[in-house]
GROMACS .gro file of C-alpha atoms in nm:
model
  494
    1MET     CA    1  -5.086  -3.343  -1.062
    2LYS     CA    2  -5.050  -3.071  -0.796
    3LYS     CA    3  -4.832  -3.253  -0.586
    4LEU     CA    4  -4.618  -3.349  -0.880
    5LEU     CA    5  -4.563  -2.976  -0.970
    6LEU     CA    6  -4.493  -2.897  -0.595
    7TYR     CA    7  -4.256  -3.166  -0.595
    8ILE     CA    8  -4.082  -3.050  -0.942
    9PHE     CA    9  -4.054  -2.688  -0.791
   10VAL     CA   10  -3.884  -2.814  -0.450
   11LEU     CA   11  -3.623  -2.987  -0.651
   12LEU     CA   12  -3.562  -2.689  -0.884
   13ILE     CA   13  -3.505  -2.487  -0.558
   14ALA     CA   14  -3.273  -2.716  -0.408
   15ALA     CA   15  -3.078  -2.748  -0.720
   16SER     CA   16  -3.043  -2.344  -0.765
   17LYS     CA   17  -2.902  -2.359  -0.423
   18LEU     CA   18  -2.670  -2.592  -0.493
   19SER     CA   19  -2.534  -2.448  -0.800
   20ALA     CA   20  -2.524  -2.119  -0.609
   21GLN     CA   21  -2.274  -2.272  -0.345
   22LYS     CA   22  -1.932  -2.259  -0.503
   23THR     CA   23  -1.682  -2.499  -0.366
   24SER     CA   24  -1.316  -2.418  -0.398
   25ASN     CA   25  -1.041  -2.684  -0.324
   26LEU     CA   26  -0.722  -2.438  -0.229
   27SER     CA   27  -0.375  -2.544  -0.161
   28LEU     CA   28  -0.167  -2.353   0.088
   29GLN     CA   29   0.018  -2.124  -0.169
   30GLU     CA   30  -0.322  -2.042  -0.340
   31VAL     CA   31  -0.447  -1.925  -0.017
   32ILE     CA   32  -0.120  -1.712   0.053
   33LYS     CA   33  -0.169  -1.562  -0.313
   34MET     CA   34  -0.535  -1.458  -0.215
   35ALA     CA   35  -0.421  -1.320   0.108
   36THR     CA   36  -0.105  -1.117  -0.038
   37ASP     CA   37  -0.331  -0.998  -0.338
   38SER     CA   38  -0.678  -0.907  -0.190
   39SER     CA   39  -0.678  -0.890   0.202
   40LEU     CA   40  -0.733  -0.544   0.379
   41ALA     CA   41  -0.395  -0.593   0.509
   42ALA     CA   42  -0.248  -0.615   0.154
   43PHE     CA   43  -0.441  -0.325   0.057
   44LYS     CA   44  -0.305  -0.130   0.382
   45ALA     CA   45   0.043  -0.238   0.304
   46LYS     CA   46   0.045  -0.125  -0.044
   47ASN     CA   47  -0.099   0.240   0.017
   48LEU     CA   48   0.140   0.269   0.296
   49TYR     CA   49   0.416   0.200   0.044
   50LEU     CA   50   0.261   0.433  -0.221
   51ALA     CA   51   0.259   0.712   0.039
   52SER     CA   52   0.622   0.666   0.077
   53TYR     CA   53   0.696   0.661  -0.257
   54TRP     CA   54   0.511   0.992  -0.332
   55GLU     CA   55   0.675   1.149  -0.050
   56TYR     CA   56   1.026   1.017  -0.234
   57ARG     CA   57   0.894   1.181  -0.552
   58THR     CA   58   0.815   1.518  -0.375
   59TYR     CA   59   1.173   1.499  -0.234
   60VAL     CA   60   1.325   1.441  -0.579
   61SER     CA   61   1.103   1.719  -0.743
   62GLN     CA   62   1.247   1.978  -0.478
   63LYS     CA   63   1.578   1.920  -0.600
   64ARG     CA   64   1.522   2.047  -0.938
   65PRO     CA   65   1.423   2.423  -1.077
   66GLN     CA   66   1.096   2.524  -0.954
   67ILE     CA   67   0.907   2.773  -1.180
   68ASN     CA   68   0.591   2.962  -1.046
   69LEU     CA   69   0.376   3.250  -1.198
   70ASN     CA   70   0.245   3.498  -0.950
   71THR     CA   71  -0.037   3.768  -1.067
   72VAL     CA   72  -0.253   4.040  -0.956
   73PRO     CA   73  -0.517   4.040  -1.230
   74MET     CA   74  -0.672   4.354  -1.044
   75ASP     CA   75  -0.636   4.563  -0.741
   76TYR     CA   76  -0.899   4.862  -0.748
   77ASN     CA   77  -0.887   5.104  -0.491
   78ARG     CA   78  -1.108   5.417  -0.433
   79ALA     CA   79  -1.063   5.597  -0.101
   80LEU     CA   80  -1.021   5.891   0.082
   81ILE     CA   81  -0.629   5.938   0.209
   82LYS     CA   82  -0.471   6.215   0.394
   83ARG     CA   83  -0.230   6.412   0.239
   84TYR     CA   84  -0.004   6.699   0.324
   85ASN     CA   85  -0.074   7.022   0.144
   86SER     CA   86   0.264   7.234   0.147
   87GLU     CA   87   0.102   7.572   0.014
   88LEU     CA   88  -0.144   7.575   0.318
   89ASN     CA   89   0.071   7.364   0.546
   90ILE     CA   90  -0.181   7.139   0.660
   91ASP     CA   91  -0.316   6.764   0.629
   92GLU     CA   92  -0.619   6.720   0.422
   93TYR     CA   93  -0.812   6.418   0.281
   94ARG     CA   94  -0.802   6.375  -0.096
   95GLU     CA   95  -0.992   6.122  -0.309
   96GLN     CA   96  -0.766   5.862  -0.465
   97GLN     CA   97  -0.886   5.604  -0.735
   98ASN     CA   98  -0.650   5.381  -0.897
   99ILE     CA   99  -0.615   5.026  -1.059
  100TYR     CA  100  -0.310   4.808  -0.999
  101SER     CA  101  -0.224   4.477  -1.199
  102ALA     CA  102   0.102   4.299  -1.191
  103ALA     CA  103   0.260   3.950  -1.330
  104ASN     CA  104   0.567   3.770  -1.194
  105ILE     CA  105   0.755   3.491  -1.335
  106SER     CA  106   1.027   3.305  -1.119
  107ILE     CA  107   1.288   3.030  -1.162
  108SER     CA  108   1.453   2.898  -0.825
  109GLN     CA  109   1.714   2.642  -0.787
  110ASN     CA  110   1.799   2.478  -0.425
  111LEU     CA  111   2.182   2.413  -0.386
  112PRO     CA  112   2.233   2.077  -0.177
  113PHE     CA  113   2.612   2.124  -0.130
  114SER     CA  114   2.553   2.483   0.000
  115GLY     CA  115   2.218   2.497   0.160
  116GLY     CA  116   2.146   2.838  -0.047
  117SER     CA  117   1.945   2.884  -0.339
  118LEU     CA  118   1.949   3.070  -0.689
  119TYR     CA  119   1.679   3.233  -0.840
  120LEU     CA  120   1.571   3.434  -1.191
  121ASN     CA  121   1.259   3.639  -1.214
  122SER     CA  122   1.097   3.858  -1.439
  123ASN     CA  123   0.824   4.121  -1.356
  124LEU     CA  124   0.565   4.333  -1.523
  125GLY     CA  125   0.331   4.583  -1.317
  126TYR     CA  126   0.077   4.814  -1.434
  127LEU     CA  127  -0.066   5.132  -1.253
  128GLN     CA  128  -0.367   5.373  -1.360
  129ASN     CA  129  -0.469   5.668  -1.130
  130PHE     CA  130  -0.802   5.828  -1.216
  131GLY     CA  131  -0.905   6.150  -1.151
  132LYS     CA  132  -0.810   6.554  -1.277
  133ASP     CA  133  -0.447   6.450  -1.298
  134GLY     CA  134  -0.489   6.098  -1.385
  135TYR     CA  135  -0.217   5.901  -1.567
  136GLN     CA  136  -0.095   5.545  -1.611
  137GLN     CA  137   0.245   5.381  -1.580
  138PHE     CA  138   0.414   5.058  -1.674
  139SER     CA  139   0.714   4.944  -1.471
  140THR     CA  140   0.921   4.632  -1.592
  141ILE     CA  141   1.210   4.397  -1.433
  142PRO     CA  142   1.321   4.216  -1.766
  143ILE     CA  143   1.559   3.998  -1.581
  144ASN     CA  144   1.689   3.977  -1.202
  145VAL     CA  145   1.920   3.727  -1.108
  146GLY     CA  146   2.019   3.614  -0.736
  147PHE     CA  147   2.134   3.430  -0.484
  148SER     CA  148   2.078   3.359  -0.125
  149GLN     CA  149   2.286   3.163   0.112
  150ARG     CA  150   2.307   3.141   0.515
  151LEU     CA  151   2.658   3.148   0.603
  152PHE     CA  152   2.805   2.901   0.856
  153GLY     CA  153   2.447   2.794   0.883
  154PHE     CA  154   2.306   2.414   0.937
  155ASN     CA  155   2.242   2.266   0.579
  156ASN     CA  156   1.940   2.051   0.578
  157PHE     CA  157   1.929   1.983   0.204
  158LYS     CA  158   2.268   1.775   0.267
  159TRP     CA  159   2.102   1.566   0.548
  160GLN     CA  160   1.782   1.548   0.317
  161LYS     CA  161   2.024   1.387   0.038
  162LYS     CA  162   2.169   1.114   0.282
  163ILE     CA  163   1.814   1.030   0.468
  164GLU     CA  164   1.551   1.053   0.214
  165PRO     CA  165   1.704   0.777  -0.047
  166LEU     CA  166   1.729   0.569   0.269
  167LYS     CA  167   1.370   0.623   0.380
  168TYR     CA  168   1.227   0.500   0.048
  169GLU     CA  169   1.453   0.193   0.022
  170LYS     CA  170   1.305   0.128   0.367
  171SER     CA  171   0.970   0.159   0.260
  172LYS     CA  172   1.012  -0.083  -0.021
  173ARG     CA  173   1.151  -0.349   0.224
  174GLU     CA  174   0.877  -0.266   0.500
  175TYR     CA  175   0.637  -0.337   0.226
  176LEU     CA  176   0.801  -0.695   0.102
  177ARG     CA  177   0.813  -0.762   0.518
  178SER     CA  178   0.440  -0.717   0.547
  179VAL     CA  179   0.358  -0.921   0.260
  180GLU     CA  180   0.558  -1.216   0.450
  181ILE     CA  181   0.383  -1.148   0.764
  182ILE     CA  182   0.056  -1.154   0.584
  183SER     CA  183   0.189  -1.486   0.459
  184GLU     CA  184   0.259  -1.584   0.807
  185GLN     CA  185  -0.091  -1.504   0.891
  186ALA     CA  186  -0.234  -1.680   0.626
  187VAL     CA  187  -0.053  -1.997   0.726
  188ASP     CA  188  -0.200  -1.941   1.074
  189TYR     CA  189  -0.558  -1.923   0.934
  190PHE     CA  190  -0.519  -2.200   0.692
  191PHE     CA  191  -0.394  -2.446   0.935
  192SER     CA  192  -0.656  -2.332   1.208
  193LEU     CA  193  -0.918  -2.410   0.968
  194ILE     CA  194  -0.757  -2.739   0.875
  195ILE     CA  195  -0.713  -2.847   1.228
  196ALA     CA  196  -1.066  -2.740   1.322
  197LYS     CA  197  -1.152  -2.975   1.046
  198MET     CA  198  -0.976  -3.239   1.146
  199ARG     CA  199  -1.106  -3.203   1.510
  200ILE     CA  200  -1.444  -3.232   1.393
  201GLU     CA  201  -1.351  -3.570   1.208
  202MET     CA  202  -1.212  -3.697   1.504
  203THR     CA  203  -1.482  -3.598   1.762
  204ARG     CA  204  -1.735  -3.765   1.489
  205LEU     CA  205  -1.530  -4.079   1.492
  206ASN     CA  206  -1.448  -4.071   1.867
  207LYS     CA  207  -1.823  -4.032   1.901
  208VAL     CA  208  -1.903  -4.347   1.686
  209ASN     CA  209  -1.636  -4.541   1.844
  210ALA     CA  210  -1.763  -4.451   2.190
  211ASP     CA  211  -2.107  -4.557   2.101
  212THR     CA  212  -2.002  -4.889   1.993
  213LEU     CA  213  -1.773  -4.968   2.287
  214TYR     CA  214  -2.050  -4.868   2.509
  215ARG     CA  215  -2.305  -5.119   2.327
  216ILE     CA  216  -2.019  -5.385   2.355
  217GLY     CA  217  -1.954  -5.286   2.704
  218LEU     CA  218  -2.360  -5.323   2.796
  219LYS     CA  219  -2.371  -5.645   2.671
  220ARG     CA  220  -2.035  -5.777   2.835
  221PHE     CA  221  -2.226  -5.647   3.154
  222GLU     CA  222  -2.513  -5.867   3.088
  223ILE     CA  223  -2.305  -6.176   3.079
  224ALA     CA  224  -2.130  -6.078   3.389
  225SER     CA  225  -1.803  -6.044   3.199
  226PHE     CA  226  -1.793  -5.651   3.259
  227SER     CA  227  -1.819  -5.452   3.579
  228GLN     CA  228  -2.086  -5.163   3.640
  229ALA     CA  229  -1.792  -4.909   3.700
  230ASP     CA  230  -1.642  -5.005   3.332
  231VAL     CA  231  -1.989  -4.948   3.201
  232LEU     CA  232  -2.030  -4.635   3.367
  233THR     CA  233  -1.689  -4.527   3.237
  234LEU     CA  234  -1.783  -4.593   2.876
  235ARG     CA  235  -2.123  -4.405   2.926
  236VAL     CA  236  -1.906  -4.099   3.056
  237ASP     CA  237  -1.679  -4.166   2.739
  238VAL     CA  238  -2.009  -4.129   2.519
  239LEU     CA  239  -2.112  -3.796   2.697
  240ASN     CA  240  -1.742  -3.647   2.652
  241ALA     CA  241  -1.750  -3.747   2.295
  242GLU     CA  242  -2.080  -3.548   2.249
  243ASN     CA  243  -1.934  -3.259   2.451
  244SER     CA  244  -1.622  -3.266   2.244
  245LEU     CA  245  -1.801  -3.287   1.917
  246ALA     CA  246  -2.047  -2.978   2.001
  247ASP     CA  247  -1.695  -2.793   2.103
  248ALA     CA  248  -1.529  -2.885   1.791
  249GLU     CA  249  -1.840  -2.753   1.573
  250LYS     CA  250  -1.823  -2.432   1.742
  251GLN     CA  251  -1.436  -2.398   1.668
  252LEU     CA  252  -1.490  -2.495   1.309
  253LYS     CA  253  -1.713  -2.197   1.259
  254LYS     CA  254  -1.483  -1.957   1.445
  255ALA     CA  255  -1.211  -2.079   1.228
  256GLN     CA  256  -1.410  -2.078   0.911
  257PHE     CA  257  -1.545  -1.716   0.982
  258GLU     CA  258  -1.198  -1.588   1.044
  259PHE     CA  259  -1.023  -1.747   0.727
  260MET     CA  260  -1.350  -1.626   0.515
  261SER     CA  261  -1.297  -1.279   0.655
  262TYR     CA  262  -0.916  -1.251   0.604
  263LEU     CA  263  -0.949  -1.361   0.248
  264ARG     CA  264  -1.229  -1.167   0.179
  265ILE     CA  265  -1.422  -1.471   0.044
  266PRO     CA  266  -1.792  -1.460  -0.003
  267GLU     CA  267  -1.970  -1.658   0.286
  268SER     CA  268  -2.187  -1.843   0.018
  269GLU     CA  269  -1.880  -2.033  -0.086
  270THR     CA  270  -1.743  -2.382   0.026
  271ILE     CA  271  -1.394  -2.437   0.099
  272ASP     CA  272  -1.176  -2.741   0.100
  273LEU     CA  273  -0.807  -2.719   0.186
  274GLN     CA  274  -0.530  -2.932   0.063
  275ILE     CA  275  -0.302  -3.054   0.351
  276PRO     CA  276   0.055  -2.938   0.224
  277ASP     CA  277   0.233  -3.254   0.332
  278LYS     CA  278   0.484  -3.242   0.054
  279ILE     CA  279   0.766  -3.053   0.199
  280SER     CA  280   1.132  -3.014   0.098
  281ASP     CA  281   1.420  -3.125   0.306
  282PHE     CA  282   1.684  -2.868   0.229
  283GLN     CA  283   1.857  -2.664   0.485
  284VAL     CA  284   1.950  -2.296   0.498
  285ASN     CA  285   2.296  -2.184   0.576
  286PHE     CA  286   2.329  -1.951   0.852
  287ASP     CA  287   2.593  -1.716   0.699
  288LYS     CA  288   2.416  -1.696   0.384
  289THR     CA  289   2.067  -1.593   0.559
  290GLN     CA  290   2.272  -1.355   0.799
  291GLN     CA  291   2.401  -1.192   0.469
  292PHE     CA  292   2.060  -1.151   0.295
  293ALA     CA  293   1.918  -1.031   0.602
  294TYR     CA  294   2.185  -0.761   0.632
  295GLU     CA  295   2.131  -0.663   0.300
  296ASN     CA  296   1.759  -0.678   0.261
  297ASN     CA  297   1.584  -0.615   0.608
  298PRO     CA  298   1.433  -0.274   0.673
  299GLU     CA  299   1.515  -0.273   1.029
  300LEU     CA  300   1.896  -0.243   0.908
  301LEU     CA  301   1.806   0.067   0.722
  302ASN     CA  302   1.585   0.191   1.011
  303TYR     CA  303   1.911   0.182   1.242
  304GLN     CA  304   2.104   0.374   0.988
  305GLN     CA  305   1.800   0.638   0.960
  306LEU     CA  306   1.804   0.668   1.319
  307LEU     CA  307   2.170   0.683   1.334
  308LEU     CA  308   2.189   0.959   1.058
  309GLU     CA  309   1.883   1.151   1.221
  310ALA     CA  310   2.083   1.172   1.576
  311LYS     CA  311   2.379   1.317   1.376
  312LYS     CA  312   2.187   1.559   1.212
  313ASN     CA  313   2.016   1.704   1.531
  314VAL     CA  314   2.368   1.729   1.689
  315GLU     CA  315   2.497   1.918   1.358
  316GLN     CA  316   2.166   2.151   1.352
  317THR     CA  317   2.179   2.235   1.744
  318ARG     CA  318   2.600   2.287   1.702
  319ARG     CA  319   2.535   2.546   1.391
  320ASP     CA  320   2.234   2.664   1.567
  321ASN     CA  321   2.471   2.797   1.856
  322MET     CA  322   2.681   3.000   1.617
  323PHE     CA  323   2.630   3.314   1.489
  324ASN     CA  324   2.349   3.350   1.214
  325ALA     CA  325   2.489   3.526   0.890
  326THR     CA  326   2.274   3.543   0.578
  327LEU     CA  327   2.383   3.687   0.246
  328ASN     CA  328   2.149   3.816  -0.056
  329ALA     CA  329   2.255   3.937  -0.376
  330SER     CA  330   2.100   4.012  -0.698
  331TYR     CA  331   2.156   4.187  -1.003
  332GLY     CA  332   1.911   4.289  -1.283
  333PHE     CA  333   1.729   4.564  -1.477
  334ASN     CA  334   1.426   4.767  -1.442
  335GLN     CA  335   1.260   5.079  -1.618
  336GLN     CA  336   0.903   5.227  -1.616
  337ASN     CA  337   0.696   5.438  -1.886
  338THR     CA  338   0.365   5.515  -1.996
  339ASN     CA  339   0.339   5.255  -2.236
  340VAL     CA  340   0.448   4.865  -2.221
  341ALA     CA  341   0.714   4.877  -2.528
  342GLY     CA  342   0.881   5.203  -2.360
  343ALA     CA  343   0.906   5.015  -2.034
  344TYR     CA  344   1.139   4.741  -2.179
  345LYS     CA  345   1.352   5.034  -2.367
  346ASN     CA  346   1.683   5.124  -2.215
  347PRO     CA  347   1.676   4.952  -1.881
  348LEU     CA  348   1.839   5.066  -1.579
  349ASP     CA  349   2.066   4.844  -1.370
  350GLN     CA  350   1.922   4.719  -1.042
  351GLN     CA  351   2.166   4.578  -0.770
  352ASN     CA  352   2.080   4.472  -0.425
  353VAL     CA  353   2.327   4.319  -0.173
  354LEU     CA  354   2.205   4.241   0.184
  355PHE     CA  355   2.415   4.110   0.457
  356SER     CA  356   2.266   4.017   0.792
  357LEU     CA  357   2.439   3.895   1.111
  358SER     CA  358   2.271   3.758   1.449
  359ILE     CA  359   2.524   3.693   1.722
  360PRO     CA  360   2.374   3.553   2.042
  361LEU     CA  361   2.539   3.724   2.348
  362VAL     CA  362   2.334   3.586   2.663
  363ASP     CA  363   2.110   3.304   2.617
  364TRP     CA  364   2.180   3.149   2.984
  365GLY     CA  365   2.286   2.812   2.894
  366GLN     CA  366   2.008   2.732   2.650
  367ASN     CA  367   2.200   2.651   2.319
  368LYS     CA  368   2.454   2.469   2.502
  369GLY     CA  369   2.209   2.288   2.680
  370ARG     CA  370   1.994   2.188   2.324
  371TYR     CA  371   2.348   2.081   2.212
  372ASN     CA  372   2.434   1.852   2.510
  373MET     CA  373   2.105   1.705   2.486
  374ALA     CA  374   2.124   1.621   2.131
  375ARG     CA  375   2.473   1.478   2.171
  376LYS     CA  376   2.350   1.266   2.462
  377ASN     CA  377   2.041   1.163   2.257
  378MET     CA  378   2.296   1.033   1.987
  379GLU     CA  379   2.480   0.826   2.239
  380ALA     CA  380   2.156   0.656   2.337
  381VAL     CA  381   2.077   0.594   1.985
  382ASN     CA  382   2.403   0.452   1.936
  383ALA     CA  383   2.355   0.202   2.233
  384THR     CA  384   2.015   0.131   2.133
  385VAL     CA  385   2.099  -0.004   1.762
  386GLU     CA  386   2.438  -0.145   1.911
  387GLN     CA  387   2.193  -0.376   2.132
  388ALA     CA  388   1.946  -0.408   1.834
  389LEU     CA  389   2.200  -0.568   1.601
  390VAL     CA  390   2.301  -0.791   1.842
  391ASP     CA  391   1.946  -0.905   1.923
  392PHE     CA  392   1.886  -0.930   1.558
  393LYS     CA  393   2.161  -1.143   1.471
  394GLN     CA  394   2.053  -1.399   1.763
  395SER     CA  395   1.681  -1.393   1.595
  396ILE     CA  396   1.840  -1.494   1.267
  397PHE     CA  397   2.009  -1.779   1.429
  398MET     CA  398   1.708  -1.905   1.585
  399ALA     CA  399   1.488  -1.865   1.282
  400VAL     CA  400   1.776  -2.063   1.087
  401THR     CA  401   1.768  -2.342   1.364
  402ASP     CA  402   1.404  -2.373   1.420
  403PHE     CA  403   1.363  -2.409   1.042
  404ASN     CA  404   1.637  -2.672   0.983
  405MET     CA  405   1.503  -2.869   1.290
  406GLN     CA  406   1.172  -2.852   1.176
  407TYR     CA  407   1.175  -3.108   0.874
  408ARG     CA  408   1.277  -3.392   1.113
  409ILE     CA  409   1.006  -3.326   1.383
  410VAL     CA  410   0.744  -3.330   1.039
  411ILE     CA  411   0.887  -3.686   0.970
  412THR     CA  412   0.891  -3.776   1.348
  413ALA     CA  413   0.517  -3.653   1.374
  414LEU     CA  414   0.404  -3.841   1.056
  415GLU     CA  415   0.549  -4.194   1.188
  416THR     CA  416   0.399  -4.116   1.531
  417ARG     CA  417   0.066  -4.061   1.368
  418ASP     CA  418   0.068  -4.383   1.201
  419VAL     CA  419   0.204  -4.572   1.488
  420ALA     CA  420  -0.049  -4.434   1.711
  421LYS     CA  421  -0.326  -4.516   1.467
  422GLN     CA  422  -0.223  -4.862   1.423
  423ALA     CA  423  -0.167  -4.884   1.801
  424TYR     CA  424  -0.565  -4.766   1.872
  425GLU     CA  425  -0.705  -5.007   1.601
  426THR     CA  426  -0.499  -5.312   1.770
  427THR     CA  427  -0.639  -5.207   2.111
  428LYS     CA  428  -0.972  -5.168   2.008
  429GLN     CA  429  -0.981  -5.515   1.852
  430ARG     CA  430  -0.847  -5.635   2.180
  431PHE     CA  431  -1.106  -5.460   2.377
  432ILE     CA  432  -1.384  -5.625   2.158
  433ILE     CA  433  -1.241  -5.989   2.231
  434GLY     CA  434  -1.194  -5.885   2.614
  435LYS     CA  435  -0.828  -5.848   2.620
  436ALA     CA  436  -0.790  -5.516   2.683
  437ASP     CA  437  -0.944  -5.293   2.966
  438VAL     CA  438  -1.119  -4.928   2.932
  439ASN     CA  439  -0.842  -4.734   3.027
  440SER     CA  440  -0.623  -4.896   2.766
  441ILE     CA  441  -0.879  -4.816   2.480
  442ASN     CA  442  -0.913  -4.468   2.625
  443LEU     CA  443  -0.519  -4.400   2.612
  444ALA     CA  444  -0.489  -4.527   2.292
  445LEU     CA  445  -0.740  -4.294   2.186
  446LYS     CA  446  -0.597  -4.027   2.350
  447ARG     CA  447  -0.248  -4.087   2.171
  448GLN     CA  448  -0.420  -4.111   1.823
  449ASP     CA  449  -0.586  -3.789   1.852
  450GLU     CA  450  -0.294  -3.631   2.022
  451ALA     CA  451  -0.076  -3.767   1.715
  452ASN     CA  452  -0.321  -3.641   1.443
  453LEU     CA  453  -0.306  -3.300   1.582
  454ASP     CA  454   0.070  -3.280   1.641
  455TYR     CA  455   0.131  -3.382   1.275
  456LEU     CA  456  -0.075  -3.115   1.159
  457ASN     CA  457   0.094  -2.861   1.398
  458SER     CA  458   0.440  -2.967   1.284
  459LEU     CA  459   0.341  -2.899   0.915
  460ARG     CA  460   0.193  -2.560   1.042
  461TYR     CA  461   0.542  -2.448   1.214
  462TYR     CA  462   0.726  -2.597   0.897
  463TRP     CA  463   0.563  -2.318   0.680
  464LYS     CA  464   0.551  -2.063   0.944
  465TYR     CA  465   0.918  -2.087   1.019
  466TYR     CA  466   1.003  -2.095   0.648
  467TYR     CA  467   0.797  -1.736   0.615
  468ILE     CA  468   0.979  -1.619   0.900
  469LEU     CA  469   1.305  -1.678   0.733
  470ARG     CA  470   1.138  -1.488   0.410
  471ARG     CA  471   1.035  -1.190   0.646
  472PHE     CA  472   1.396  -1.174   0.784
  473THR     CA  473   1.589  -1.197   0.442
  474LEU     CA  474   1.319  -1.096   0.188
  475TYR     CA  475   1.456  -1.396  -0.005
  476ASP     CA  476   1.284  -1.708  -0.140
  477PHE     CA  477   1.502  -2.010  -0.056
  478GLU     CA  478   1.324  -2.224  -0.261
  479ARG     CA  479   1.365  -2.063  -0.592
  480ASN     CA  480   1.677  -1.863  -0.492
  481VAL     CA  481   1.537  -1.532  -0.602
  482ASN     CA  482   1.582  -1.187  -0.397
  483LEU     CA  483   1.246  -1.072  -0.356
  484LEU     CA  484   1.348  -0.694  -0.402
  485ASP     CA  485   1.437  -0.794  -0.768
  486GLY     CA  486   1.181  -0.640  -1.016
  487PHE     CA  487   1.023  -0.483  -0.719
  488ASP     CA  488   0.907  -0.160  -0.896
  489GLN     CA  489   0.783  -0.329  -1.193
  490GLU     CA  490   0.591  -0.573  -1.012
  491LEU     CA  491   0.397  -0.230  -0.852
  492GLY     CA  492   0.374  -0.108  -1.178
  493LEU     CA  493   0.609   0.194  -1.072
  494ARG     CA  494   0.901   0.327  -1.242
   0.00000   0.00000   0.00000
């Protein structure tokens, strides 16, 4: 009875372990979807984009009116201060005790076309002095309108208007490019695991075949139809098959770990992968691909940004070499009284005009040096961008060529795999009946293994080249969809 209960208990434990192990049968597209949704690389790419998104939103908000409230709720002061006594013609210390408070509300608006700013503010202040001659007083500025402008100076707002939207559009494309890079990486991990599993199957089969051929060789050696050298060669094949199997098991564990880690799949889960052997025989047009790449690739926007920033630096250094003139003007009303209501009655005019001028007389060539340096940097950027555009076009051409040729390579590799398998089976049967030697069977086996791996690698590069094209163009050639369409909606942004 005890043995029966123990047996049932062991069966229950085994059943629970089997149920805990979840098996997933994944296609390449499912793996790519998991990678672009839940991998750490996808998480990083999305947050880098969101940082750029909020940077752009900050820039947009700076173009709108800024409203601020500044207050001094209480400033209490009690101290001995030095005062001049005109009756005695001496300085003396007197005790002073007062409370001060103030509130100011202001509205300001930057002017991108000129680089200046408009502002409007209103102020209320309160002061109370304590002591023998104590009193209280309110001061008001009901409204004050002003304008501040640097004359003939560098207008940073104008350049921000050109650069900031460009940076934001570039960040969108950089995010989508990151997604395609993640897809490429997923393809690599996917096929690395498939190839590792294929190696395991091949090495196990090779081990079985090596053992079988070795036993046949021993029997033929006993009847003197086989040389000792051939028997030893077959024994070496058995040992090599054992080593290859051990190495394949090690490579499989490594590929499984990298695959599971990248996709953040629990270690308890078992993964089966479907070989993506159904591929489309479609060709991509170079001119169309180049058009999509020039419209969508973030590198093109990056080149534009580099050129704009170089021009901006030249403009800034040129303006800084000139005299610096600033104009500030304001007009408003102010008043003071012992009560709040009186401080707002019959306000007096308040005007202010400030014109400042700074002229560099002698700087020993500093400004000229900075200007020439900025100008030469701009010329260097122009040359760099020009060469980068040539390299970019060449990269597109190679990507299109690689993809368009790869379908034929896959078909040829598939045919080679089937022929190599048939050749090995034929050679094996001929070896069994004594019509093929050891070298022939080993060569046939080697060709069969190479053909199996070449076929999987040809599929690997077919999909890799496809996602390289998508990375360059941000375009889905299978569905004829621009990946930028509906971008903000997909991320839940407006």
